[in-house]
Amino acid sequence: MQLATRNTQQATAAVATTATKAAFARRHKVNRSTVNKWEARGHLVMTVDGLINVEASDDLLTKRPVAYRGGTAKGPVAAEVVRQVSPDLGTLPQPDAADVVIAALSTVVREIGARAARRAIEFGATLQTAFALDVGVSLDAGEIGERFLASIGSPIPDGMSLVEIADSQHNGIVEADWPALAMAAGEPLDLPALEAWFCALPNFDPPKDASYG
């Protein structure tokens, strides 16, 4: 009986280290689009059956600077809190020009994926195409913005992205209205199937043809 109990506990512990994308999104208090973008940027450790290795992924996510993590921190550094308090509460600090640019670019990144998905359906594309564009366009916009910031001498910290900044500082990445888009496309909605299809796609590189100067 003790051996059976111990085996059951071990099996339960093994299952508890993996989660679906929906469960992982709930765990970090973000939407599924954000989780898909985390995966596309290599911030998640996936199992062969498409589940998320929770502990390993939490470790990757929490190693990023706190200001750019997005969602709710988990794991050994979850208790870490960083606050910046102005000593003079009656004086509002003047925004740095680079901070304004970063805020503007991250706002675009926050919304552009959902907008691209909606446009795709409006132009007659499939739900799969809309789903891929939701992730891909947001990441591509982030890459373009990051190169621009580097070109003006205000690069984002290593390992970070405008996607993370948009998620952490602008109330999360905008989620496409998938039920409405599925209805408009005349297709049944199966988000897990769309995610599985997307995960099986060959990895794509961000656009490298944009230049500034």
PDB file of C-alpha atoms in Angstrom:
ATOM      1  CA  MET A   1       0.000   0.000   0.000  1.00  0.00           C
ATOM      2  CA  GLN A   2       2.817   2.396   0.879  1.00  0.00           C
ATOM      3  CA  LEU A   3       4.577   1.598  -2.390  1.00  0.00           C
ATOM      4  CA  ALA A   4       1.375   2.230  -4.344  1.00  0.00           C
ATOM      5  CA  THR A   5       0.840   5.522  -2.543  1.00  0.00           C
ATOM      6  CA  ARG A   6       4.414   6.593  -3.197  1.00  0.00           C
ATOM      7  CA  ASN A   7       4.116   5.712  -6.905  1.00  0.00           C
ATOM      8  CA  THR A   8       0.864   7.653  -7.122  1.00  0.00           C
ATOM      9  CA  GLN A   9       2.468  10.689  -5.507  1.00  0.00           C
ATOM     10  CA  GLN A  10       5.407  10.484  -7.892  1.00  0.00           C
ATOM     11  CA  ALA A  11       3.082  10.223 -10.869  1.00  0.00           C
ATOM     12  CA  THR A  12       1.039  13.165  -9.614  1.00  0.00           C
ATOM     13  CA  ALA A  13       4.174  15.236  -9.161  1.00  0.00           C
ATOM     14  CA  ALA A  14       5.275  14.392 -12.716  1.00  0.00           C
ATOM     15  CA  VAL A  15       1.912  15.447 -14.140  1.00  0.00           C
ATOM     16  CA  ALA A  16       1.953  18.657 -12.083  1.00  0.00           C
ATOM     17  CA  THR A  17       5.145  19.828 -13.824  1.00  0.00           C
ATOM     18  CA  THR A  18       3.364  20.134 -17.176  1.00  0.00           C
ATOM     19  CA  ALA A  19       0.434  22.286 -18.216  1.00  0.00           C
ATOM     20  CA  THR A  20      -1.566  23.220 -21.259  1.00  0.00           C
ATOM     21  CA  LYS A  21      -1.081  26.691 -22.679  1.00  0.00           C
ATOM     22  CA  ALA A  22      -4.446  27.753 -21.297  1.00  0.00           C
ATOM     23  CA  ALA A  23      -3.502  26.579 -17.805  1.00  0.00           C
ATOM     24  CA  PHE A  24      -0.080  28.211 -18.030  1.00  0.00           C
ATOM     25  CA  ALA A  25      -1.722  31.473 -19.127  1.00  0.00           C
ATOM     26  CA  ARG A  26      -4.033  31.357 -16.114  1.00  0.00           C
ATOM     27  CA  ARG A  27      -1.061  30.619 -13.859  1.00  0.00           C
ATOM     28  CA  HIS A  28       0.750  33.758 -15.038  1.00  0.00           C
ATOM     29  CA  LYS A  29      -2.408  35.849 -15.419  1.00  0.00           C
ATOM     30  CA  VAL A  30      -1.861  36.522 -19.112  1.00  0.00           C
ATOM     31  CA  ASN A  31      -3.840  35.544 -22.198  1.00  0.00           C
ATOM     32  CA  ARG A  32      -3.072  32.674 -24.540  1.00  0.00           C
ATOM     33  CA  SER A  33      -1.682  34.984 -27.209  1.00  0.00           C
ATOM     34  CA  THR A  34       1.034  36.048 -24.784  1.00  0.00           C
ATOM     35  CA  VAL A  35       1.907  32.409 -24.091  1.00  0.00           C
ATOM     36  CA  ASN A  36       2.142  31.737 -27.837  1.00  0.00           C
ATOM     37  CA  LYS A  37       4.477  34.709 -28.199  1.00  0.00           C
ATOM     38  CA  TRP A  38       6.579  33.496 -25.273  1.00  0.00           C
ATOM     39  CA  GLU A  39       6.890  30.143 -27.015  1.00  0.00           C
ATOM     40  CA  ALA A  40       7.820  31.720 -30.353  1.00  0.00           C
ATOM     41  CA  ARG A  41      10.585  33.698 -28.621  1.00  0.00           C
ATOM     42  CA  GLY A  42      11.993  30.609 -26.912  1.00  0.00           C
ATOM     43  CA  HIS A  43      10.878  31.507 -23.387  1.00  0.00           C
ATOM     44  CA  LEU A  44       9.014  28.221 -22.858  1.00  0.00           C
ATOM     45  CA  VAL A  45      10.170  24.624 -22.583  1.00  0.00           C
ATOM     46  CA  MET A  46       7.725  22.372 -24.414  1.00  0.00           C
ATOM     47  CA  THR A  47       7.225  18.631 -24.098  1.00  0.00           C
ATOM     48  CA  VAL A  48       6.970  16.355 -27.120  1.00  0.00           C
ATOM     49  CA  ASP A  49       3.189  16.212 -26.721  1.00  0.00           C
ATOM     50  CA  GLY A  50       2.767  19.984 -26.820  1.00  0.00           C
ATOM     51  CA  LEU A  51       2.505  20.666 -23.092  1.00  0.00           C
ATOM     52  CA  ILE A  52       4.545  23.242 -21.198  1.00  0.00           C
ATOM     53  CA  ASN A  53       7.210  22.138 -18.744  1.00  0.00           C
ATOM     54  CA  VAL A  54       6.073  24.442 -15.944  1.00  0.00           C
ATOM     55  CA  GLU A  55       9.154  24.503 -13.736  1.00  0.00           C
ATOM     56  CA  ALA A  56      11.635  24.893 -16.583  1.00  0.00           C
ATOM     57  CA  SER A  57       9.525  27.574 -18.273  1.00  0.00           C
ATOM     58  CA  ASP A  58       8.991  29.471 -15.026  1.00  0.00           C
ATOM     59  CA  ASP A  59      12.749  29.429 -14.557  1.00  0.00           C
ATOM     60  CA  LEU A  60      13.331  30.935 -18.019  1.00  0.00           C
ATOM     61  CA  LEU A  61      10.666  33.583 -17.548  1.00  0.00           C
ATOM     62  CA  THR A  62      11.792  34.655 -14.089  1.00  0.00           C
ATOM     63  CA  LYS A  63      15.423  35.045 -15.159  1.00  0.00           C
ATOM     64  CA  ARG A  64      14.413  38.088 -17.184  1.00  0.00           C
ATOM     65  CA  PRO A  65      14.639  41.555 -15.580  1.00  0.00           C
ATOM     66  CA  VAL A  66      11.586  42.153 -13.401  1.00  0.00           C
ATOM     67  CA  ALA A  67      10.462  45.260 -15.281  1.00  0.00           C
ATOM     68  CA  TYR A  68      10.084  43.302 -18.511  1.00  0.00           C
ATOM     69  CA  ARG A  69       8.791  39.927 -17.384  1.00  0.00           C
ATOM     70  CA  GLY A  70       5.096  40.300 -17.987  1.00  0.00           C
ATOM     71  CA  GLY A  71       2.446  38.324 -16.192  1.00  0.00           C
ATOM     72  CA  THR A  72       2.864  37.206 -12.600  1.00  0.00           C
ATOM     73  CA  ALA A  73       6.294  35.946 -11.576  1.00  0.00           C
ATOM     74  CA  LYS A  74       6.501  32.329 -10.406  1.00  0.00           C
ATOM     75  CA  GLY A  75       9.240  30.156  -8.991  1.00  0.00           C
ATOM     76  CA  PRO A  76      12.137  31.056  -6.674  1.00  0.00           C
ATOM     77  CA  VAL A  77      12.175  34.780  -7.496  1.00  0.00           C
ATOM     78  CA  ALA A  78       8.409  35.284  -7.329  1.00  0.00           C
ATOM     79  CA  ALA A  79       8.712  37.233  -4.079  1.00  0.00           C
ATOM     80  CA  GLU A  80      11.139  39.747  -5.548  1.00  0.00           C
ATOM     81  CA  VAL A  81       9.595  43.213  -5.815  1.00  0.00           C
ATOM     82  CA  VAL A  82      11.214  46.218  -7.430  1.00  0.00           C
ATOM     83  CA  ARG A  83       9.738  49.634  -6.779  1.00  0.00           C
ATOM     84  CA  GLN A  84      10.830  53.038  -7.948  1.00  0.00           C
ATOM     85  CA  VAL A  85       9.440  55.747  -5.673  1.00  0.00           C
ATOM     86  CA  SER A  86       9.962  59.429  -6.315  1.00  0.00           C
ATOM     87  CA  PRO A  87      11.286  61.168  -3.190  1.00  0.00           C
ATOM     88  CA  ASP A  88       9.218  64.219  -4.074  1.00  0.00           C
ATOM     89  CA  LEU A  89       5.615  63.110  -4.462  1.00  0.00           C
ATOM     90  CA  GLY A  90       4.583  66.598  -5.534  1.00  0.00           C
ATOM     91  CA  THR A  91       6.857  66.602  -8.596  1.00  0.00           C
ATOM     92  CA  LEU A  92       6.070  64.496 -11.623  1.00  0.00           C
ATOM     93  CA  PRO A  93       9.223  63.271 -13.375  1.00  0.00           C
ATOM     94  CA  GLN A  94       9.680  64.325 -16.974  1.00  0.00           C
ATOM     95  CA  PRO A  95       9.464  61.314 -19.297  1.00  0.00           C
ATOM     96  CA  ASP A  96      12.639  60.334 -21.057  1.00  0.00           C
ATOM     97  CA  ALA A  97      12.376  60.569 -24.858  1.00  0.00           C
ATOM     98  CA  ALA A  98      13.508  56.965 -25.272  1.00  0.00           C
ATOM     99  CA  ASP A  99      10.881  55.811 -22.770  1.00  0.00           C
ATOM    100  CA  VAL A 100       8.192  57.578 -24.809  1.00  0.00           C
ATOM    101  CA  VAL A 101       9.380  55.854 -27.990  1.00  0.00           C
ATOM    102  CA  ILE A 102       9.448  52.468 -26.245  1.00  0.00           C
ATOM    103  CA  ALA A 103       5.933  53.045 -24.909  1.00  0.00           C
ATOM    104  CA  ALA A 104       4.657  53.942 -28.365  1.00  0.00           C
ATOM    105  CA  LEU A 105       6.293  50.965 -30.062  1.00  0.00           C
ATOM    106  CA  SER A 106       5.176  48.512 -27.400  1.00  0.00           C
ATOM    107  CA  THR A 107       1.608  49.795 -27.738  1.00  0.00           C
ATOM    108  CA  VAL A 108       1.734  48.952 -31.443  1.00  0.00           C
ATOM    109  CA  VAL A 109       3.126  45.504 -30.650  1.00  0.00           C
ATOM    110  CA  ARG A 110       0.377  45.010 -28.057  1.00  0.00           C
ATOM    111  CA  GLU A 111      -2.446  45.547 -30.540  1.00  0.00           C
ATOM    112  CA  ILE A 112      -1.126  44.679 -33.982  1.00  0.00           C
ATOM    113  CA  GLY A 113      -1.437  40.892 -33.746  1.00  0.00           C
ATOM    114  CA  ALA A 114      -5.147  40.936 -32.980  1.00  0.00           C
ATOM    115  CA  ARG A 115      -5.709  43.547 -35.682  1.00  0.00           C
ATOM    116  CA  ALA A 116      -3.820  41.441 -38.242  1.00  0.00           C
ATOM    117  CA  ALA A 117      -5.925  38.410 -37.340  1.00  0.00           C
ATOM    118  CA  ARG A 118      -9.131  40.392 -37.810  1.00  0.00           C
ATOM    119  CA  ARG A 119      -7.975  41.787 -41.142  1.00  0.00           C
ATOM    120  CA  ALA A 120      -6.998  38.322 -42.334  1.00  0.00           C
ATOM    121  CA  ILE A 121     -10.545  37.062 -41.788  1.00  0.00           C
ATOM    122  CA  GLU A 122     -12.002  40.203 -43.382  1.00  0.00           C
ATOM    123  CA  PHE A 123      -9.904  39.522 -46.481  1.00  0.00           C
ATOM    124  CA  GLY A 124     -11.113  35.926 -46.690  1.00  0.00           C
ATOM    125  CA  ALA A 125      -8.215  34.057 -45.080  1.00  0.00           C
ATOM    126  CA  THR A 126      -8.626  30.926 -42.991  1.00  0.00           C
ATOM    127  CA  LEU A 127      -8.661  30.831 -39.207  1.00  0.00           C
ATOM    128  CA  GLN A 128      -5.263  29.129 -39.301  1.00  0.00           C
ATOM    129  CA  THR A 129      -3.795  32.018 -41.262  1.00  0.00           C
ATOM    130  CA  ALA A 130      -5.350  34.514 -38.857  1.00  0.00           C
ATOM    131  CA  PHE A 131      -3.917  32.622 -35.878  1.00  0.00           C
ATOM    132  CA  ALA A 132      -0.415  32.543 -37.378  1.00  0.00           C
ATOM    133  CA  LEU A 133      -0.554  36.244 -38.228  1.00  0.00           C
ATOM    134  CA  ASP A 134      -1.687  37.095 -34.704  1.00  0.00           C
ATOM    135  CA  VAL A 135       1.597  35.735 -33.383  1.00  0.00           C
ATOM    136  CA  GLY A 136       3.886  36.401 -36.328  1.00  0.00           C
ATOM    137  CA  VAL A 137       2.978  40.021 -37.042  1.00  0.00           C
ATOM    138  CA  SER A 138       3.322  40.967 -33.382  1.00  0.00           C
ATOM    139  CA  LEU A 139       6.763  39.384 -33.172  1.00  0.00           C
ATOM    140  CA  ASP A 140       7.871  40.938 -36.458  1.00  0.00           C
ATOM    141  CA  ALA A 141       6.679  44.378 -35.369  1.00  0.00           C
ATOM    142  CA  GLY A 142       8.600  43.897 -32.140  1.00  0.00           C
ATOM    143  CA  GLU A 143      11.782  42.973 -34.006  1.00  0.00           C
ATOM    144  CA  ILE A 144      11.497  46.041 -36.258  1.00  0.00           C
ATOM    145  CA  GLY A 145      10.919  48.291 -33.264  1.00  0.00           C
ATOM    146  CA  GLU A 146      13.847  46.792 -31.387  1.00  0.00           C
ATOM    147  CA  ARG A 147      16.192  47.422 -34.318  1.00  0.00           C
ATOM    148  CA  PHE A 148      14.978  51.001 -34.478  1.00  0.00           C
ATOM    149  CA  LEU A 149      15.632  51.489 -30.768  1.00  0.00           C
ATOM    150  CA  ALA A 150      19.133  50.069 -31.192  1.00  0.00           C
ATOM    151  CA  SER A 151      19.730  52.435 -34.119  1.00  0.00           C
ATOM    152  CA  ILE A 152      19.001  55.492 -31.953  1.00  0.00           C
ATOM    153  CA  GLY A 153      21.194  54.284 -29.126  1.00  0.00           C
ATOM    154  CA  SER A 154      18.399  53.074 -26.830  1.00  0.00           C
ATOM    155  CA  PRO A 155      18.469  49.283 -27.133  1.00  0.00           C
ATOM    156  CA  ILE A 156      16.216  47.121 -25.009  1.00  0.00           C
ATOM    157  CA  PRO A 157      18.098  45.056 -22.375  1.00  0.00           C
ATOM    158  CA  ASP A 158      19.560  41.806 -23.661  1.00  0.00           C
ATOM    159  CA  GLY A 159      17.075  38.957 -23.760  1.00  0.00           C
ATOM    160  CA  MET A 160      14.054  41.266 -23.622  1.00  0.00           C
ATOM    161  CA  SER A 161      11.618  42.286 -26.316  1.00  0.00           C
ATOM    162  CA  LEU A 162       8.880  44.790 -26.997  1.00  0.00           C
ATOM    163  CA  VAL A 163       6.432  41.894 -26.648  1.00  0.00           C
ATOM    164  CA  GLU A 164       7.405  41.457 -22.998  1.00  0.00           C
ATOM    165  CA  ILE A 165       7.272  45.196 -22.375  1.00  0.00           C
ATOM    166  CA  ALA A 166       3.835  45.410 -23.987  1.00  0.00           C
ATOM    167  CA  ASP A 167       2.612  42.555 -21.828  1.00  0.00           C
ATOM    168  CA  SER A 168       4.056  43.826 -18.559  1.00  0.00           C
ATOM    169  CA  GLN A 169       3.441  47.550 -18.869  1.00  0.00           C
ATOM    170  CA  HIS A 170       0.327  47.878 -21.020  1.00  0.00           C
ATOM    171  CA  ASN A 171      -2.172  45.462 -19.435  1.00  0.00           C
ATOM    172  CA  GLY A 172      -1.214  42.488 -21.569  1.00  0.00           C
ATOM    173  CA  ILE A 173      -1.179  41.645 -25.260  1.00  0.00           C
ATOM    174  CA  VAL A 174      -4.582  42.231 -26.873  1.00  0.00           C
ATOM    175  CA  GLU A 175      -6.345  38.926 -27.443  1.00  0.00           C
ATOM    176  CA  ALA A 176      -8.080  38.419 -30.765  1.00  0.00           C
ATOM    177  CA  ASP A 177     -11.803  37.729 -30.512  1.00  0.00           C
ATOM    178  CA  TRP A 178     -11.479  34.170 -31.719  1.00  0.00           C
ATOM    179  CA  PRO A 179     -15.142  33.168 -31.311  1.00  0.00           C
ATOM    180  CA  ALA A 180     -16.217  36.154 -33.435  1.00  0.00           C
ATOM    181  CA  LEU A 181     -13.480  35.515 -35.994  1.00  0.00           C
ATOM    182  CA  ALA A 182     -14.409  31.847 -36.262  1.00  0.00           C
ATOM    183  CA  MET A 183     -18.028  32.796 -36.835  1.00  0.00           C
ATOM    184  CA  ALA A 184     -17.042  35.314 -39.509  1.00  0.00           C
ATOM    185  CA  ALA A 185     -14.821  32.720 -41.202  1.00  0.00           C
ATOM    186  CA  GLY A 186     -17.556  30.084 -41.046  1.00  0.00           C
ATOM    187  CA  GLU A 187     -15.238  27.668 -39.266  1.00  0.00           C
ATOM    188  CA  PRO A 188     -15.546  25.789 -35.975  1.00  0.00           C
ATOM    189  CA  LEU A 189     -13.321  27.162 -33.226  1.00  0.00           C
ATOM    190  CA  ASP A 190     -10.794  24.757 -31.736  1.00  0.00           C
ATOM    191  CA  LEU A 191      -7.996  26.780 -30.122  1.00  0.00           C
ATOM    192  CA  PRO A 192      -5.986  23.739 -28.954  1.00  0.00           C
ATOM    193  CA  ALA A 193      -6.022  22.434 -32.553  1.00  0.00           C
ATOM    194  CA  LEU A 194      -4.930  25.836 -33.874  1.00  0.00           C
ATOM    195  CA  GLU A 195      -2.107  25.937 -31.335  1.00  0.00           C
ATOM    196  CA  ALA A 196      -1.017  22.403 -32.267  1.00  0.00           C
ATOM    197  CA  TRP A 197      -1.039  23.345 -35.962  1.00  0.00           C
ATOM    198  CA  PHE A 198       0.944  26.505 -35.292  1.00  0.00           C
ATOM    199  CA  CYS A 199       3.509  24.691 -33.137  1.00  0.00           C
ATOM    200  CA  ALA A 200       4.092  22.213 -35.955  1.00  0.00           C
ATOM    201  CA  LEU A 201       4.988  24.967 -38.435  1.00  0.00           C
ATOM    202  CA  PRO A 202       8.666  25.390 -39.366  1.00  0.00           C
ATOM    203  CA  ASN A 203      10.351  28.124 -37.353  1.00  0.00           C
ATOM    204  CA  PHE A 204      10.322  31.463 -39.111  1.00  0.00           C
ATOM    205  CA  ASP A 205      12.867  34.287 -38.949  1.00  0.00           C
ATOM    206  CA  PRO A 206      11.804  37.873 -38.261  1.00  0.00           C
ATOM    207  CA  PRO A 207      12.090  40.279 -41.212  1.00  0.00           C
ATOM    208  CA  LYS A 208      15.622  41.552 -41.696  1.00  0.00           C
ATOM    209  CA  ASP A 209      15.033  43.945 -44.589  1.00  0.00           C
ATOM    210  CA  ALA A 210      14.011  47.007 -42.551  1.00  0.00           C
ATOM    211  CA  SER A 211      16.692  49.599 -42.013  1.00  0.00           C
ATOM    212  CA  TYR A 212      16.903  52.959 -40.321  1.00  0.00           C
ATOM    213  CA  GLY A 213      19.282  55.850 -40.508  1.00  0.00           C
TER     214      GLY A 213
END
